[in-house]
CSV table of C-alpha atoms and ligand atoms in Angstrom, one decimal:
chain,number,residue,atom,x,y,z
A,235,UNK,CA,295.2,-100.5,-181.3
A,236,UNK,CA,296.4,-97.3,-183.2
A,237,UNK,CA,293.9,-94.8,-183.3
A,238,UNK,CA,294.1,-91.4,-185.3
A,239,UNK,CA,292.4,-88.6,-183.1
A,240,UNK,CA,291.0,-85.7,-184.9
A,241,UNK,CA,289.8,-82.1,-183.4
A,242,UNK,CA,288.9,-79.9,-186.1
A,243,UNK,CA,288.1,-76.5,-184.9
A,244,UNK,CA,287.1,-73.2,-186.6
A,245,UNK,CA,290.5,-72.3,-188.0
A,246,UNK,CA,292.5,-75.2,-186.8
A,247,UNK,CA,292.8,-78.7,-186.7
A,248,UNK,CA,294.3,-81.1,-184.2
A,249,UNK,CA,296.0,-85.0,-184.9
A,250,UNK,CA,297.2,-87.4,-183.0
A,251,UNK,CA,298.1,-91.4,-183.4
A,252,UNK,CA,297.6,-92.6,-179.8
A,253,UNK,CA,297.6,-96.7,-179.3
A,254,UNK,CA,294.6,-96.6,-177.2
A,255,UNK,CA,295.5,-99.4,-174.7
A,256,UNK,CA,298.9,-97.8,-173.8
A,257,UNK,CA,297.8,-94.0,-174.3
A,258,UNK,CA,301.5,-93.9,-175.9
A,259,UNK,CA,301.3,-91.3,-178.7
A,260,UNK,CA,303.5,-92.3,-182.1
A,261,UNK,CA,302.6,-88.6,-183.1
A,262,UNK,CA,300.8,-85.0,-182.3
A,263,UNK,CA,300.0,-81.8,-184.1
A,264,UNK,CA,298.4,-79.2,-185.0
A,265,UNK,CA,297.4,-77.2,-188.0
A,266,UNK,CA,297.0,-73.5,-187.1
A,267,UNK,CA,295.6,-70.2,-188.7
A,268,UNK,CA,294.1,-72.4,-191.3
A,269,UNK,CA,292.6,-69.9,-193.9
A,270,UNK,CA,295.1,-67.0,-193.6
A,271,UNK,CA,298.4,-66.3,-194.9
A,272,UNK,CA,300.0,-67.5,-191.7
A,273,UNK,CA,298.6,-70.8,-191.5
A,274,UNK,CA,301.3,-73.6,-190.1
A,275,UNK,CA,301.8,-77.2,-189.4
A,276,UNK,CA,303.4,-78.3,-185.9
A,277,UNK,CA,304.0,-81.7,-184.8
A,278,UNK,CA,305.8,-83.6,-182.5
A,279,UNK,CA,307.4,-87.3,-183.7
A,280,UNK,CA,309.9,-89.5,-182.0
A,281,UNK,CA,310.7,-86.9,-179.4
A,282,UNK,CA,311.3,-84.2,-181.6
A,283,UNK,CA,309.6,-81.4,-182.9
A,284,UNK,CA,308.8,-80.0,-186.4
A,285,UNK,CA,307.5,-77.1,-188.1
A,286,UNK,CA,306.0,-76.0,-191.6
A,287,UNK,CA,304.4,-72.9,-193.4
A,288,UNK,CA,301.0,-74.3,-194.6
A,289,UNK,CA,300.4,-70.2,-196.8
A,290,UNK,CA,296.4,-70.3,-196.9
A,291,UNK,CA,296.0,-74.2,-196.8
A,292,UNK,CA,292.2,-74.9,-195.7
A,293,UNK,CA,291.5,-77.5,-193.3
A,294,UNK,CA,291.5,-80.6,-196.5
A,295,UNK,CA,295.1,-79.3,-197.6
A,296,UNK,CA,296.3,-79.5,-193.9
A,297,UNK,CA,294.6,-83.1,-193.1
A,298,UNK,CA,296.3,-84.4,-196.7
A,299,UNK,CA,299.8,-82.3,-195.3
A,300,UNK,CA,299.3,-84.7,-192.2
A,301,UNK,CA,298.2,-88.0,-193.6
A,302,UNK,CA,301.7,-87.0,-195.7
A,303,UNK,CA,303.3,-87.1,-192.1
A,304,UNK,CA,301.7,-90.3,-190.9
A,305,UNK,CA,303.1,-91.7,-194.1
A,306,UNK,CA,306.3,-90.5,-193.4
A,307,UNK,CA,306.5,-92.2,-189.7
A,308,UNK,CA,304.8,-95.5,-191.3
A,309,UNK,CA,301.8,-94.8,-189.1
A,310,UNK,CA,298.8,-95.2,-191.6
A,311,UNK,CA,299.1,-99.0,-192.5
A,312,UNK,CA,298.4,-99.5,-188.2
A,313,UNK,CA,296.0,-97.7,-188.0
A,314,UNK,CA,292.1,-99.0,-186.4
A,315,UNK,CA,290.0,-95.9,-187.0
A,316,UNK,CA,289.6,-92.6,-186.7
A,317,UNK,CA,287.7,-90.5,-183.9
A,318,UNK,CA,286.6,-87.1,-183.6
A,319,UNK,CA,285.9,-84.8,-181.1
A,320,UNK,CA,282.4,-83.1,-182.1
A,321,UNK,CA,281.4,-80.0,-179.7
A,322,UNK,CA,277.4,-80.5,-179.8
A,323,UNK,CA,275.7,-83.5,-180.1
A,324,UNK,CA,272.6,-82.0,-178.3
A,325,UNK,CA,270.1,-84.2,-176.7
A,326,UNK,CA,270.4,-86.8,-179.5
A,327,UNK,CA,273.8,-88.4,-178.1
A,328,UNK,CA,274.0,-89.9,-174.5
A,329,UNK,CA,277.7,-91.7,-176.0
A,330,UNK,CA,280.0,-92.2,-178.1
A,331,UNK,CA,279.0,-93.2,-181.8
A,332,UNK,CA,280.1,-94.8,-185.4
A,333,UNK,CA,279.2,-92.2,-187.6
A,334,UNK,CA,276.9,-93.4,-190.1
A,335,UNK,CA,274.9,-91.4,-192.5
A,336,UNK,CA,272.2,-90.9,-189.4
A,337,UNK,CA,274.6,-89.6,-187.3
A,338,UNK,CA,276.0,-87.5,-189.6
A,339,UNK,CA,272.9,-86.0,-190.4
A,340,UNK,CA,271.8,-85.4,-186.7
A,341,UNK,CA,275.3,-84.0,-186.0
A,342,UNK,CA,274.4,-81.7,-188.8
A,343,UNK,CA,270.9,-81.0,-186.8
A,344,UNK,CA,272.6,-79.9,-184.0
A,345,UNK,CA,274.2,-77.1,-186.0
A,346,UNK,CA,272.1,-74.5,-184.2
A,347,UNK,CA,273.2,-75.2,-180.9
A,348,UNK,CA,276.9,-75.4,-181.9
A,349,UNK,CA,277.1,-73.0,-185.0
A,350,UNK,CA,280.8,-72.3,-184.5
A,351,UNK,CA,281.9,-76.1,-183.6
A,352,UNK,CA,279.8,-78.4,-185.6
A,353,UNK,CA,280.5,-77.4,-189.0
A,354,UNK,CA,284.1,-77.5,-188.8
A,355,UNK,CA,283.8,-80.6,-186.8
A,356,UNK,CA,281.6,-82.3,-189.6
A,357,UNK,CA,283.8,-80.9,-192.1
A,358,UNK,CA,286.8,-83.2,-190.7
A,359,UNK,CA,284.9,-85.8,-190.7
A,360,UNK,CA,283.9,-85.5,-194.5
A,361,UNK,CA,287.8,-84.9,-195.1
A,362,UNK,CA,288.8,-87.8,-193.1
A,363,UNK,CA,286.2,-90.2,-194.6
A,364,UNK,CA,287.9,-89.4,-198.2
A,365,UNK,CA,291.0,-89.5,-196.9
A,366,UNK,CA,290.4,-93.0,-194.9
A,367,UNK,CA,287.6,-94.7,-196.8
A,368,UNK,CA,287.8,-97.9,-195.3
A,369,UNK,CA,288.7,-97.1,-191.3
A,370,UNK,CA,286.0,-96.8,-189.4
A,371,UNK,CA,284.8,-93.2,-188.2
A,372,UNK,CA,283.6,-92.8,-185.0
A,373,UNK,CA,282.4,-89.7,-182.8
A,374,UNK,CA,283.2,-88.7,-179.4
A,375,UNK,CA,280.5,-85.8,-178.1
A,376,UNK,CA,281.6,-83.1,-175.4
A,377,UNK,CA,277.7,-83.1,-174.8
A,378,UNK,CA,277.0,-86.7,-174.1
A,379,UNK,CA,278.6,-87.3,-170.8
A,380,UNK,CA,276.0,-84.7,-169.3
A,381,UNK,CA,272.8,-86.7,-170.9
A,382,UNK,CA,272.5,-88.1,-167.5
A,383,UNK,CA,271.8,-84.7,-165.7
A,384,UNK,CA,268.6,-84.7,-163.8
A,385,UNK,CA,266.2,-82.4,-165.0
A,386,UNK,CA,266.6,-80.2,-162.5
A,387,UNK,CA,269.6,-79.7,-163.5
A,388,UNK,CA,269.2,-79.1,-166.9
A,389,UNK,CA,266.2,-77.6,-167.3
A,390,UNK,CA,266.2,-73.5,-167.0
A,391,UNK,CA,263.3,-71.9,-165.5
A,392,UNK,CA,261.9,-70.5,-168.6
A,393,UNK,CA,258.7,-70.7,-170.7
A,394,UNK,CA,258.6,-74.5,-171.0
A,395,UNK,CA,258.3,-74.2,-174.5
A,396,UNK,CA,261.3,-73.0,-174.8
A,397,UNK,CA,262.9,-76.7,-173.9
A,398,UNK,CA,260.2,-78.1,-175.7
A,399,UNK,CA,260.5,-76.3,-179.1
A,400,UNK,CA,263.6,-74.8,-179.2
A,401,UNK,CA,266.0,-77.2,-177.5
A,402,UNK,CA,266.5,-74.6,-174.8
A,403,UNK,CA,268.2,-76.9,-171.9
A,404,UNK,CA,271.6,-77.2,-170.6
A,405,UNK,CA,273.7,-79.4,-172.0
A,406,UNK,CA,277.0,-78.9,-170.7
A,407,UNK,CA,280.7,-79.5,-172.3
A,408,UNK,CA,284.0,-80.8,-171.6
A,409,UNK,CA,282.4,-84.2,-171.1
A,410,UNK,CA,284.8,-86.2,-172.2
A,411,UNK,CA,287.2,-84.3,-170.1
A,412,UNK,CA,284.8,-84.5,-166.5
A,413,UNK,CA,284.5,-88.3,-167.7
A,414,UNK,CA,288.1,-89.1,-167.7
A,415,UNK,CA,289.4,-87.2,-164.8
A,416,UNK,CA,287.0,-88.5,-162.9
A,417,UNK,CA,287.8,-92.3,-163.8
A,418,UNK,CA,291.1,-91.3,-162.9
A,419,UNK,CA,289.9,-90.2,-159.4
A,420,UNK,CA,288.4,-93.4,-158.6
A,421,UNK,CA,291.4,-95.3,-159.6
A,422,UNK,CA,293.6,-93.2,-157.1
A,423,UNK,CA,291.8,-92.2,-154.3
A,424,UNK,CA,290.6,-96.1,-154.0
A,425,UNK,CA,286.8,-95.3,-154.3
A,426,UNK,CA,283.7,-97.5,-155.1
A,427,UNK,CA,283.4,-97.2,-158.9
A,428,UNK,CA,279.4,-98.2,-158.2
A,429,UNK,CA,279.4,-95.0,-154.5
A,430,UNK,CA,281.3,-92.3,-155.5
A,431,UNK,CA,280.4,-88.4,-155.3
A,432,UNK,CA,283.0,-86.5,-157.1
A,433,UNK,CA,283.1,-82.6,-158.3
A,434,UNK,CA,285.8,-82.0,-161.2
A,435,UNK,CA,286.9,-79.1,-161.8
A,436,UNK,CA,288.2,-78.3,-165.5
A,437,UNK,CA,289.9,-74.8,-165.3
A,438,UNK,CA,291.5,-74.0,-169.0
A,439,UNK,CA,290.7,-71.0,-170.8
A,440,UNK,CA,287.0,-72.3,-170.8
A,441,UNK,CA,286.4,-73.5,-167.6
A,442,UNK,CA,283.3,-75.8,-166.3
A,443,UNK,CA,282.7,-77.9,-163.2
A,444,UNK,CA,280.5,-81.5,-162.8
A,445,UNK,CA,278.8,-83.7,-160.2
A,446,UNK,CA,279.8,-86.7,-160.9
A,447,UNK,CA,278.0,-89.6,-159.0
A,448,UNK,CA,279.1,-93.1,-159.3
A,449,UNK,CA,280.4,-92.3,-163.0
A,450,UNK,CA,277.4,-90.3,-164.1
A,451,UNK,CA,277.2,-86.6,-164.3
A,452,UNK,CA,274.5,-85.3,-162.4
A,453,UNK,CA,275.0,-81.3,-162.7
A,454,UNK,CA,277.5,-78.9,-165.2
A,455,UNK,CA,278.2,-75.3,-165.0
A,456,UNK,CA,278.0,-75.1,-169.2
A,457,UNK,CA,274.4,-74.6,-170.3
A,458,UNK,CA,273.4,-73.9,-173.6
A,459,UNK,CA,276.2,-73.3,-174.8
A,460,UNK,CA,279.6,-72.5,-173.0
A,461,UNK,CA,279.4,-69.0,-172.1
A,462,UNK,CA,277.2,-70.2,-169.1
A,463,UNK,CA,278.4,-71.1,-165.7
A,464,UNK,CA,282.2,-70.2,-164.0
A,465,UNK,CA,284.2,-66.6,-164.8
A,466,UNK,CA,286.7,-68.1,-167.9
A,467,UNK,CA,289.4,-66.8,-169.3
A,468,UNK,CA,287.3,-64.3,-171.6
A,469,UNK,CA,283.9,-65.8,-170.7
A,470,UNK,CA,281.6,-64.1,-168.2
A,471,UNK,CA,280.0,-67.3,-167.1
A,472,UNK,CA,277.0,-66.4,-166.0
A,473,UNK,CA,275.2,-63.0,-165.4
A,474,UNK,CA,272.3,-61.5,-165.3
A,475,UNK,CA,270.8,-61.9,-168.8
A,476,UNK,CA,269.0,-58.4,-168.3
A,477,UNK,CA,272.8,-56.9,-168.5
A,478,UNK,CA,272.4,-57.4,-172.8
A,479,UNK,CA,269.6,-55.8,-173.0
A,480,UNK,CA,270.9,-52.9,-170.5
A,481,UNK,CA,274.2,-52.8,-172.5
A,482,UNK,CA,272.2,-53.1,-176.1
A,483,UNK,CA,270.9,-49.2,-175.3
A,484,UNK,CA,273.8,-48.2,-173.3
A,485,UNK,CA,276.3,-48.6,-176.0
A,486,UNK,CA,273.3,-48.6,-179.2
A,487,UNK,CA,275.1,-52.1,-179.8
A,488,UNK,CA,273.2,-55.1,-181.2
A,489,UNK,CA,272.8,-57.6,-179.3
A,490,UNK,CA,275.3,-59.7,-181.4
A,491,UNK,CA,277.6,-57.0,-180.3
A,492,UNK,CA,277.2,-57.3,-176.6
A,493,UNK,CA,276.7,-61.3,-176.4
A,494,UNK,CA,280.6,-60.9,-178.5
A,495,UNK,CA,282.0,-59.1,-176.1
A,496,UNK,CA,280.6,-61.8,-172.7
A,497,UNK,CA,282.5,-64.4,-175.4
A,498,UNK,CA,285.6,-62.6,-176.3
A,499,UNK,CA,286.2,-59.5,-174.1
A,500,UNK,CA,284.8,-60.7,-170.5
A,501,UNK,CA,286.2,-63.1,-167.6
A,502,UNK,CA,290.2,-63.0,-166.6
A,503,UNK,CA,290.4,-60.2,-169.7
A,504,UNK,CA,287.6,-58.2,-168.4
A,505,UNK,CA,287.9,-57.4,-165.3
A,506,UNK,CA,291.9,-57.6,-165.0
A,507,UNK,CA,291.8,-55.2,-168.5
A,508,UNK,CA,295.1,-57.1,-169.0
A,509,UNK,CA,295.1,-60.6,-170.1
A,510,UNK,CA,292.8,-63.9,-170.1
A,511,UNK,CA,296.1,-66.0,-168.9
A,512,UNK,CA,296.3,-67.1,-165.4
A,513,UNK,CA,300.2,-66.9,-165.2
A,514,UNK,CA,300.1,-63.4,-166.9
A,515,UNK,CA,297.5,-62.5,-164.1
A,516,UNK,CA,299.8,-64.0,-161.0
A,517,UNK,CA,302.6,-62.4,-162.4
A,518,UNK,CA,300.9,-58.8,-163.0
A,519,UNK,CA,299.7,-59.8,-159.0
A,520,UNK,CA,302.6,-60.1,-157.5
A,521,UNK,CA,303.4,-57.2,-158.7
A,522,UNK,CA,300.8,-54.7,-157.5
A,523,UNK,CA,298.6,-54.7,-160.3
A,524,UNK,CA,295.4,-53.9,-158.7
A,525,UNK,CA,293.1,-55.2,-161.3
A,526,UNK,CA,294.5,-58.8,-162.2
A,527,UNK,CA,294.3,-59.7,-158.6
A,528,UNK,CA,290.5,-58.4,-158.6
A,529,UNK,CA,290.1,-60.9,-161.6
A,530,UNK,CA,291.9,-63.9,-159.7
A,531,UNK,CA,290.1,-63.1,-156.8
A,532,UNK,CA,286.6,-63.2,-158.6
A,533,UNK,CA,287.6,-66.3,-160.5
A,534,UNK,CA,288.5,-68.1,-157.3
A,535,UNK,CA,285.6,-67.2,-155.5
A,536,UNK,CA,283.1,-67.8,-158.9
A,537,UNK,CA,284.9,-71.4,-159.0
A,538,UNK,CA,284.4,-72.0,-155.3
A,539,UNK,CA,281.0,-71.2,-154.8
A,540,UNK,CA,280.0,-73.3,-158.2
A,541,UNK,CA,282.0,-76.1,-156.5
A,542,UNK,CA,279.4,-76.0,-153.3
A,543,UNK,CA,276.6,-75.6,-155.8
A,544,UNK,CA,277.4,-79.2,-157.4
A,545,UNK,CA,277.9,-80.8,-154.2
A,546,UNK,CA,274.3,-79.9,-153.3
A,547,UNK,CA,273.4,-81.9,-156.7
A,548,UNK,CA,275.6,-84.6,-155.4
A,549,UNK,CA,274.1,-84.9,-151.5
A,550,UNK,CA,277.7,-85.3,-150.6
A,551,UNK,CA,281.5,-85.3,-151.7
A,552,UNK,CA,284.4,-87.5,-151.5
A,553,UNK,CA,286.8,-85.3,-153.5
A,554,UNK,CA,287.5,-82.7,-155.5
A,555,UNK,CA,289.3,-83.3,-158.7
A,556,UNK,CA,291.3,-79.9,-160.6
A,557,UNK,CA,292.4,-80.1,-164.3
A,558,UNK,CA,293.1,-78.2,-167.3
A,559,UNK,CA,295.5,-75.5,-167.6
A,560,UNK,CA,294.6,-73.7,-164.1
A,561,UNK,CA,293.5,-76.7,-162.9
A,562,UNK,CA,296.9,-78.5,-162.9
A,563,UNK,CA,299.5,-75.5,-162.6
A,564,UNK,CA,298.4,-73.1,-160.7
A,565,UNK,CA,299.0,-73.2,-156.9
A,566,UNK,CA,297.7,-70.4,-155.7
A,567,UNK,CA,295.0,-70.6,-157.2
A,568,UNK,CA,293.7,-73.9,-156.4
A,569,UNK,CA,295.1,-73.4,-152.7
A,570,UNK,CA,292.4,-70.4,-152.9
A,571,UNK,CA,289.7,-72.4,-154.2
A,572,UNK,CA,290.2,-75.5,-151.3
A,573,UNK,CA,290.3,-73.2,-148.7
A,574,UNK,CA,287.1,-71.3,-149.3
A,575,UNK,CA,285.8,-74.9,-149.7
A,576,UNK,CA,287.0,-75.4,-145.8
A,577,UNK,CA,282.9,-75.4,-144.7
A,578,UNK,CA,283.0,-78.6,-146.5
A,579,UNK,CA,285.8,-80.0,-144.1
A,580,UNK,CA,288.5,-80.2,-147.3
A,581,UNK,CA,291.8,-78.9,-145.6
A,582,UNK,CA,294.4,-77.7,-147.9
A,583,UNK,CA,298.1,-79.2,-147.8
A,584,UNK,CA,299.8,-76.3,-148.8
A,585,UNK,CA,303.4,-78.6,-149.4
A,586,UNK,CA,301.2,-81.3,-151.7
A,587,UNK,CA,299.6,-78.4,-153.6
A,588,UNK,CA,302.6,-76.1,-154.2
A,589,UNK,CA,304.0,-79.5,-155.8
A,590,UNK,CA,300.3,-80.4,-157.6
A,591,UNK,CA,300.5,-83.3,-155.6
A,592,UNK,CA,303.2,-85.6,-156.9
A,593,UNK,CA,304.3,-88.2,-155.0
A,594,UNK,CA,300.9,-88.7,-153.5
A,595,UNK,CA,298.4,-89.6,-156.2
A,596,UNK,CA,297.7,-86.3,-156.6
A,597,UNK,CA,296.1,-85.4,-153.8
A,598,UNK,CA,296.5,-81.9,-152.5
A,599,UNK,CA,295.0,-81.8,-149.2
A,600,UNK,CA,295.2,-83.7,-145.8
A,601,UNK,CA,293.7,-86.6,-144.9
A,602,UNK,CA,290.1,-87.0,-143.3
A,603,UNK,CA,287.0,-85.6,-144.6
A,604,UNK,CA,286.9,-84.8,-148.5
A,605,UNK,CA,290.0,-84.9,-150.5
A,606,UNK,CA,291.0,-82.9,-153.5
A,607,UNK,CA,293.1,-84.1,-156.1
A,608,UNK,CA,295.1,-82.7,-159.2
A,609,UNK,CA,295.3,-84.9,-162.4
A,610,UNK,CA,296.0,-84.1,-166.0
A,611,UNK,CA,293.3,-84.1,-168.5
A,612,UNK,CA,293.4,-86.2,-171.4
A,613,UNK,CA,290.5,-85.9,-173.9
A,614,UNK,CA,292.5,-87.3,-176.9
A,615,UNK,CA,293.0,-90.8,-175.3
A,616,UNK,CA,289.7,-90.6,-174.1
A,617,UNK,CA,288.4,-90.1,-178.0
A,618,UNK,CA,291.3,-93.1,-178.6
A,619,UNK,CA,289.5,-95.5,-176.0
A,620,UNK,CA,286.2,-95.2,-177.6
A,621,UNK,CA,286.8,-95.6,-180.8
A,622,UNK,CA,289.0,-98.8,-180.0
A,623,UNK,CA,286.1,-99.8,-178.1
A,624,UNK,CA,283.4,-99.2,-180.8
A,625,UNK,CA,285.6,-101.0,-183.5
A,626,UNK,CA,286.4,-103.9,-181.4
A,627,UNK,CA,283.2,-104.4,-180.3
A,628,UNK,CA,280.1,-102.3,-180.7
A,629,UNK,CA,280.8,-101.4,-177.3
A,630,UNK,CA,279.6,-97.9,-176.6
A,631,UNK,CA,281.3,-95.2,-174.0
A,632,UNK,CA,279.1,-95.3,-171.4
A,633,UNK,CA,277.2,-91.8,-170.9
B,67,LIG,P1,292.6,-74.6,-173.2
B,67,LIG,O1,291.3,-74.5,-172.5
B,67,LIG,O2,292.7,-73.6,-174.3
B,67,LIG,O3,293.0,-76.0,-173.5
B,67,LIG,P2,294.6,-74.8,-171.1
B,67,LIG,O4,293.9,-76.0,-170.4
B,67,LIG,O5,295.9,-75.0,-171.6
B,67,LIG,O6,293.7,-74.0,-172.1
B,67,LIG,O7,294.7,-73.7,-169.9
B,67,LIG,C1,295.2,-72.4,-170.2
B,67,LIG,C2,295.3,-71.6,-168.9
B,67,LIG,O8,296.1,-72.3,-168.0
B,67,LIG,C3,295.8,-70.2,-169.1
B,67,LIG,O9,295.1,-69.3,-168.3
B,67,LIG,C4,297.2,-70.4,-168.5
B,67,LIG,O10,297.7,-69.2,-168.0
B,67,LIG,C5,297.0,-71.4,-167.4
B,67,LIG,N1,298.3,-72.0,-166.9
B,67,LIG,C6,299.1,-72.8,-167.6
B,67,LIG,N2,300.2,-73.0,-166.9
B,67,LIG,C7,300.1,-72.3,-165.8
B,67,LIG,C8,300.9,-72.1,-164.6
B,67,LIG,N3,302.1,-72.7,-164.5
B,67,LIG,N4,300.5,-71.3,-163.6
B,67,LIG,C9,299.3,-70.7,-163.7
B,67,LIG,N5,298.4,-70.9,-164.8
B,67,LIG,C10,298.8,-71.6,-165.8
């Protein structure tokens, strides 16, 4: 079943055409700088790749450029549905969801806790509906997976009011992401989909980690929004909230000003004072530059002890799973992480992890006690597998 899967994001929207029970993709893309001068459409069909000035096309121009494409490639007539990825479905979503004119409306309540996500998200789902008025729409929640969390573990120790009247809770992200690496884990390591006590570890350039127990996540770094938790690639993750407030008078900033720069200038970028990539990092590293191997250190360590945090939601752990960006390429990195993790009883395979552990499932480390494992993330099929599911069946992702 041919599903279209749609990520609309501030300034740029994401396509694909994935048949949901193969995973094979007829098409990708992405619209970029949507909004400016320099927007573009890239996309990749039959192998090939393609590229087009969009000049100031908003995000309904560039979804009519692509439906243009999907014309092209014969792809529309196949197609089942469409899903989206929305950022924040709060505590209103616990899965995946036909969007109705209920769920479109709580999507749209949920704009304060994702006031940079939501609207653009809910805009592609207006522009798709106009475009596709007789697929089915469904939504796919970065949010939901988490619903599952304990409430120790999402509850922040502050007035309880705040939970109760502002929404003030953790609700975590990259769900969909946690959700299908860690299917994947049970798949290759052989584990008991019904006893299983995984932490995954998705290291892009936002980074977050889950306890995952017997397919249910039971802790996230992400809180509020996704600025809690791990050092990111210009994220602090977490500090010590008194530090706005301290850098408010120190710099006569707002406080706007100071919670911009934990978003945008913080993390890898902040303390290297070079870059927010990892492989700009290594590189600067290697060669002596004092700072960017004070930022990998830090991240490795920040990841590391998050990891041991989870496992004490979990009781116990049967593996460690790495994806994203970081997650997936870089060796030293993880090799870093696993062997800070030693206490645990993980022991690194330093020949599996310099070759992200091809050739053996993906597992990076040697056998006995835990095992960690390196598998690529895929959030689009993920989006592709529910929405198949919803429209063949009602069937919802489970949380
Ligand atoms: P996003 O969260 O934006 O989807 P990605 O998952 O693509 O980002 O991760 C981007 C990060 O992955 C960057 O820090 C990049 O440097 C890092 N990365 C990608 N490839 C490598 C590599 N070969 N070695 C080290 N880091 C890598």
């Amino acid at each position: 079943m041919n599903v279209l899967v749609l990520n609309c994001g501030s300034s740029s929207a994401k396509f694909a055409v994935i048949d949901a029970s193969t995973g094979a993709e007829a098409i990708t893309g992405i619209a970029q700088r949507l909004g400016t001068a320099h927007a573009t459409l890239d996309w990749k069909h039959d192998g090939k790749k393609h590229s087009r000035d969009l000049h100031h096309a908003d995000h309904a121009v560039a979804l009519r450029e692509m439906v243009e494409l999907l014309r092209d490639a014969r792809l529309v007539e196949g197609l089942a549905g469409v899903g989206h990825r929305v950022v924040h479905g709060g505590a209103k979503f616990s899965g995946s969801m036909p969007i109705t004119e209920e769920v479109e409306a709580k999507i749209r309540e949920c704009i304060p806790l994702g006031p940079l996500h939501n609207p653009p998200n809910l805009e592609g789902i207006t522009i798709s509906r106009e475009l596709f008025p007789h697929l089915p729409q469904v939504a796919v929640f970065d949010t939901a997976f988490h619903q599952t969390m304990p409430s120790r573990a999402y509850l922040y120790a502050v007035p309880y009011e705040w939970f109760e009247k502002h929404e003030v809770r953790r609700y975590g992200f990259h769900g969909t992401s946690h959700r299908y690496v860690s299917g994947v884990a049970v798949e290759r390591l052989h584990l008991d989909p019904a006893n299983h006590a995984l932490v995954t570890c998705h290291l892009g350039n936002g980074c977050s980690l889950a306890a995952v127990e017997n397919g249910r996540s039971m802790d996230t770094t992400m809180g509020l929004t996704p600025l809690d938790g791990v050092v990111m690639g210009t994220r602090s993750g977490s500090i010590d909230p008194s530090i706005v407030s301290h850098m408010k008078k120190a710099l006569h900033r707002s406080a706007e000003d100071v919670m911009d720069a934990l978003n945008r200038k913080s993390g890898l970028l902040g303390i290297s004072g070079l870059s927010n990539d990892m492989r700009t990092l290594q590189e600067a590293a290697d060669a002596g530059h004092e700072r960017a191997a004070l930022a990998i250190d830090k991240f490795c360590h920040s990841v590391a002890k998050a990891a041991a945090g989870m496992v004490v939601s979990l009781g116990r752990l049967d593996a460690l799973v790495f994806t994203g960006g970081i997650g997936e390429n870089a060796v030293q990195v993880r090799g870093r992480i696993v062997e800070l993790l030693g206490f645990l009883g993980l022991r690194l395979d330093p020949a599996a992890n310099a070759v992200h552990g091809r050739g053996q499932d993906g597992r990076i480390t040697l056998p006995g006690g835990p095992q960690a494992i390196v598998t690529p993330t895929n959030e689009e099929l993920m989006i592709a597998i529910d929405t198949a599911a919803i429209i063949a069946g009602g069937a919802r992702s489970a949380a």
